[in-house]
Coordinates of C-alpha atoms and ligand atoms in Angstrom, one line a residue:
M1 CA 53.0 -5.7 44.0
T2 CA 51.0 -4.0 41.3
A3 CA 49.5 -0.6 42.0
I4 CA 45.8 0.2 42.4
I5 CA 44.7 2.0 39.3
L6 CA 43.2 5.5 40.0
D7 CA 40.4 5.2 37.4
G8 CA 39.8 8.8 36.4
K9 CA 37.4 7.8 33.6
Q10 CA 35.1 6.0 35.9
L11 CA 35.3 8.7 38.5
A12 CA 34.5 11.3 35.9
Q13 CA 31.5 9.3 34.8
D14 CA 30.2 9.1 38.3
M15 CA 30.7 12.8 39.0
R16 CA 29.1 13.8 35.7
G17 CA 26.0 11.8 36.8
E18 CA 26.0 13.8 40.1
L19 CA 26.5 17.0 38.1
A20 CA 23.6 16.4 35.8
E21 CA 21.3 16.1 38.8
E22 CA 22.6 19.4 40.2
V23 CA 22.1 21.1 36.8
T24 CA 18.5 19.8 36.8
D25 CA 17.9 21.1 40.3
F26 CA 19.4 24.4 39.4
F27 CA 17.1 24.7 36.4
E28 CA 14.0 23.7 38.4
N29 CA 14.8 26.4 41.0
N30 CA 16.0 29.2 38.8
S31 CA 14.8 28.5 35.2
I32 CA 18.4 29.0 34.1
T33 CA 20.4 26.6 32.0
P34 CA 24.2 27.0 32.5
K35 CA 25.9 27.9 29.3
L36 CA 29.6 27.6 28.3
A37 CA 31.1 29.5 25.3
A38 CA 34.2 28.0 23.9
V39 CA 36.6 29.9 21.7
L40 CA 39.0 28.0 19.4
V41 CA 41.5 29.9 17.3
G42 CA 43.2 28.0 14.5
E43 CA 43.2 24.3 13.8
D44 CA 45.5 22.6 16.3
P45 CA 44.4 19.0 16.1
A46 CA 44.7 18.3 19.9
S47 CA 42.8 21.4 20.7
E48 CA 40.0 20.4 18.3
V49 CA 39.7 17.1 20.2
Y50 CA 39.7 18.8 23.6
V51 CA 37.0 21.3 22.6
R52 CA 34.9 18.6 21.0
N53 CA 35.1 16.5 24.2
K54 CA 34.1 19.5 26.3
Q55 CA 31.1 20.2 24.1
I56 CA 29.9 16.6 24.2
A57 CA 30.3 16.5 28.0
C58 CA 28.3 19.7 28.3
Q59 CA 25.5 18.3 26.3
K60 CA 25.3 15.1 28.3
A61 CA 25.2 17.1 31.6
G62 CA 22.4 19.4 30.4
I63 CA 24.8 22.4 30.1
E64 CA 24.4 24.5 26.9
S65 CA 27.5 25.2 24.9
E66 CA 28.4 27.2 21.9
L67 CA 31.7 27.1 19.9
H68 CA 33.2 30.1 18.3
R69 CA 35.8 29.1 15.7
L70 CA 38.2 31.7 14.4
D71 CA 40.8 31.4 11.7
A72 CA 44.5 31.0 12.8
D73 CA 45.3 34.4 11.4
T74 CA 42.5 36.2 13.3
A75 CA 43.7 39.6 14.6
E76 CA 44.1 40.0 18.4
D77 CA 41.6 42.9 18.4
D78 CA 38.9 40.7 16.7
L79 CA 39.4 38.0 19.3
L80 CA 39.1 40.7 22.0
A81 CA 35.9 42.0 20.4
L82 CA 34.4 38.5 20.6
I83 CA 35.4 38.2 24.3
T84 CA 33.8 41.6 25.0
R85 CA 30.6 40.4 23.4
L86 CA 30.6 37.1 25.4
N87 CA 31.3 39.0 28.6
K88 CA 28.2 41.1 28.0
D89 CA 26.0 38.2 26.9
N90 CA 23.8 37.4 30.0
D91 CA 23.0 33.9 28.6
V92 CA 26.7 32.9 28.7
H93 CA 28.0 32.0 32.2
G94 CA 31.4 30.5 31.3
I95 CA 34.0 31.5 28.7
L96 CA 36.8 29.2 27.7
V97 CA 39.5 30.3 25.3
Q98 CA 41.3 27.1 24.3
L99 CA 45.1 27.3 24.6
P100 CA 47.6 27.5 23.0
L101 CA 46.7 30.5 21.0
P102 CA 48.6 31.3 17.7
G103 CA 51.9 33.1 18.3
H104 CA 50.9 36.6 17.1
I105 CA 48.2 36.8 19.9
S106 CA 49.1 37.8 23.4
T107 CA 47.7 35.0 25.6
E108 CA 48.2 37.2 28.7
R109 CA 46.1 40.0 27.2
I110 CA 43.3 37.7 26.1
L111 CA 43.0 35.9 29.4
R112 CA 42.9 39.2 31.2
A113 CA 40.0 40.3 29.0
V114 CA 37.7 37.5 30.1
N115 CA 35.2 38.7 32.8
P116 CA 36.6 37.0 36.0
M117 CA 33.1 35.9 36.9
K118 CA 32.9 33.9 33.7
D119 CA 36.5 32.6 33.8
V120 CA 35.7 28.9 34.3
D121 CA 39.4 28.0 33.5
A122 CA 40.5 30.2 36.5
F123 CA 43.3 31.8 34.3
H124 CA 42.4 35.5 35.0
P125 CA 44.9 37.2 37.3
E126 CA 42.1 38.0 39.7
N127 CA 41.1 34.3 40.0
V128 CA 44.8 33.3 40.3
G129 CA 45.2 35.8 43.1
L130 CA 42.2 34.6 45.0
L131 CA 43.5 31.0 44.7
V132 CA 46.9 32.0 46.0
Q133 CA 45.2 33.7 48.9
G134 CA 43.4 30.5 49.8
R135 CA 39.9 31.8 48.9
P136 CA 39.3 30.6 45.3
R137 CA 36.3 31.6 43.2
Y138 CA 37.0 28.9 40.6
L139 CA 39.5 26.1 40.9
P140 CA 41.5 25.5 37.7
C141 CA 40.2 22.4 36.0
T142 CA 43.3 20.0 35.8
P143 CA 44.6 20.7 39.4
S144 CA 41.0 20.4 40.6
G145 CA 40.7 17.0 38.8
V146 CA 43.9 15.8 40.5
R147 CA 42.8 16.8 43.9
E148 CA 39.4 15.2 43.4
I149 CA 41.0 11.9 42.4
L150 CA 43.1 12.0 45.6
R151 CA 40.0 12.9 47.7
R152 CA 37.7 10.2 46.2
Y153 CA 40.3 7.5 46.5
E154 CA 40.9 8.6 50.1
V155 CA 44.6 9.4 49.6
P156 CA 45.5 11.7 52.5
T157 CA 47.5 14.9 51.7
V158 CA 47.9 16.3 55.2
G159 CA 51.5 16.3 56.3
K160 CA 52.6 14.4 53.1
H161 CA 55.4 15.4 50.9
I162 CA 54.0 16.0 47.4
V163 CA 56.4 16.5 44.6
I164 CA 55.1 18.2 41.5
A165 CA 57.3 17.9 38.4
G166 CA 56.3 20.9 36.2
R167 CA 55.8 24.6 37.0
S168 CA 53.2 25.6 34.4
D169 CA 50.6 28.2 35.0
I170 CA 47.9 25.7 34.1
V171 CA 48.9 22.8 36.3
G172 CA 52.1 23.0 38.5
K173 CA 51.7 26.4 40.1
P174 CA 48.0 26.3 40.9
L175 CA 48.1 22.7 42.1
A176 CA 51.0 23.6 44.4
N177 CA 48.9 26.4 45.9
M178 CA 45.8 24.2 46.3
L179 CA 47.8 21.5 48.1
L180 CA 49.4 24.0 50.4
T181 CA 46.0 25.4 51.5
R182 CA 45.0 24.7 55.1
G183 CA 42.5 21.9 55.5
A184 CA 41.9 18.2 54.9
D185 CA 42.5 18.4 51.1
G186 CA 45.7 20.4 51.5
D187 CA 48.1 20.8 54.4
A188 CA 50.8 19.1 52.3
T189 CA 54.5 19.9 52.1
V190 CA 54.9 20.7 48.4
T191 CA 58.0 20.7 46.3
V192 CA 57.8 22.0 42.7
C193 CA 60.5 20.8 40.3
H194 CA 61.2 21.9 36.8
S195 CA 63.6 21.7 33.9
K196 CA 66.4 23.4 35.8
T197 CA 66.1 21.3 38.9
S198 CA 69.4 19.6 39.7
D199 CA 69.1 15.9 40.5
L200 CA 65.4 15.5 39.9
A201 CA 65.4 11.9 40.8
E202 CA 66.8 12.6 44.2
I203 CA 63.8 14.8 45.0
T204 CA 61.1 12.7 43.3
R205 CA 62.3 9.7 45.3
T206 CA 61.3 11.5 48.5
A207 CA 57.7 12.0 47.3
D208 CA 54.7 10.4 49.1
I209 CA 52.7 11.6 46.2
L210 CA 54.3 12.4 42.9
V211 CA 52.5 14.5 40.3
A212 CA 54.0 14.4 36.8
A213 CA 53.1 17.5 34.6
I214 CA 56.2 18.1 32.5
G215 CA 55.0 17.2 29.0
R216 CA 57.8 14.7 28.3
P217 CA 56.8 11.2 27.3
R218 CA 57.6 8.5 30.0
M219 CA 60.3 10.8 31.6
L220 CA 59.6 9.6 35.2
T221 CA 60.8 6.1 35.5
A222 CA 60.4 3.5 38.3
E223 CA 63.8 4.3 39.8
M224 CA 62.6 7.9 40.4
I225 CA 59.6 6.7 42.6
K226 CA 59.6 5.8 46.3
P227 CA 58.2 2.3 46.9
G228 CA 54.5 2.7 47.9
A229 CA 54.2 6.3 46.5
V230 CA 51.0 7.5 44.9
V231 CA 51.7 8.6 41.3
V232 CA 49.4 11.0 39.4
D233 CA 50.3 11.5 35.7
V234 CA 48.9 14.7 34.1
G235 CA 50.9 14.2 30.9
I236 CA 49.3 13.5 27.6
N237 CA 51.9 13.0 24.9
R238 CA 51.2 11.9 21.4
T239 CA 53.9 9.4 20.3
E240 CA 54.3 6.6 17.7
D241 CA 52.9 4.2 20.4
G242 CA 49.8 6.4 20.8
L243 CA 49.0 8.5 23.9
V244 CA 51.4 8.1 26.7
G245 CA 51.9 10.0 30.0
D246 CA 54.9 11.6 31.6
V247 CA 55.4 8.5 33.7
D248 CA 56.7 5.2 32.4
F249 CA 53.5 3.4 33.5
D250 CA 54.6 -0.2 33.0
G251 CA 57.6 0.2 35.3
A252 CA 56.0 2.6 37.8
K253 CA 53.0 0.5 38.4
E254 CA 55.3 -2.2 39.9
I255 CA 56.6 0.2 42.5
A256 CA 53.8 2.7 43.3
S257 CA 50.8 1.9 45.6
H258 CA 48.4 3.8 43.4
I259 CA 48.7 5.2 39.8
T260 CA 46.7 7.0 37.2
P261 CA 46.7 5.6 33.7
V262 CA 47.0 7.6 30.5
P263 CA 44.5 7.8 28.9
R264 CA 41.6 7.3 31.3
G265 CA 43.3 9.1 34.2
V266 CA 43.4 12.8 34.8
G267 CA 42.1 13.9 31.4
P268 CA 38.4 13.0 31.8
M269 CA 38.5 14.7 35.3
T270 CA 39.7 18.0 33.8
V271 CA 36.6 18.1 31.6
T272 CA 34.4 17.2 34.5
M273 CA 35.7 20.0 36.7
L274 CA 35.1 22.4 33.8
L275 CA 31.5 21.4 33.9
F276 CA 31.3 21.9 37.6
N277 CA 32.8 25.4 37.2
T278 CA 30.3 26.3 34.6
L279 CA 27.4 25.4 36.9
Q280 CA 29.2 27.4 39.7
A281 CA 29.5 30.3 37.3
A282 CA 25.7 30.2 36.6
R283 CA 25.1 30.1 40.3
L284 CA 27.3 33.1 41.0
Q285 CA 25.7 35.1 38.2
A286 CA 22.1 34.2 39.1
F287 CA 22.1 36.1 42.4
Ligands
GUN1 N1 45.0 23.8 26.9 C1 45.5 22.9 27.7 N2 44.9 22.8 28.8 C2 43.9 23.7 28.8 C3 42.9 24.1 29.8 O1 42.7 23.5 30.9 N3 42.1 25.1 29.4 C4 42.2 25.7 28.2 N4 41.4 26.7 27.9 N5 43.1 25.4 27.3 C5 44.0 24.4 27.6

């Protein structure tokens, strides 16, 4: 049996069409064009690609965007001054500080400086807290993309055992909270594994839905997957073979019932959810 491919690229394209209509309606009703300000510090090549993709996606959806590029040796206070300026700018509804930041800058301090109402990444402690309490203002983009893939492909989560490999603040932890939330898109039993988990394979083999977000190329192999499980691969690793996920796709697709590819899986959905958050930010700030 070969798994059904969960085509994030196609789904993202469909959703961006829906979003563009919502942006048009919003403008017609409020004369406001949602605007995203992206901040890129330094020249990390992967970050450059991500930020460019986000800007192109904004443009196609009718969302305005501006990019603030700062040198890698920018002082933390200068970055904070920029964020303060963007916080006060009424034309800017969403602020995104691309991570990772250079080592001399405190990521925690910077993320805390973003106005929580404009925090379309949902990284600010206030937005993290609201999510944990089950009443989110914004959903973080990658976990939200994963949940949307499951929802649109009608993969039920209620009562399922979902194993998340990876405990990052960007993916593992918020996704676990979302899938635990009461309701049709949650109500799962969630296990979060990480680098210190003993016998990872024993746990992943019990997963009805396995989410890979560890950042290690092809680490999850077919033997670690229960036959018929749904596999969602959040990993994007640059290797000599090009982009590969955290799952060994060729082996896994023979055992899983559904699987996301890399690329064309979760990645395009992350950008799409950022666009939805930017429209949501404009809505919240309009009234
Ligand atoms: N770096 C890796 N993922 C993300 C993300 O979702 N948002 C931001 N701002 N930076 C990232």
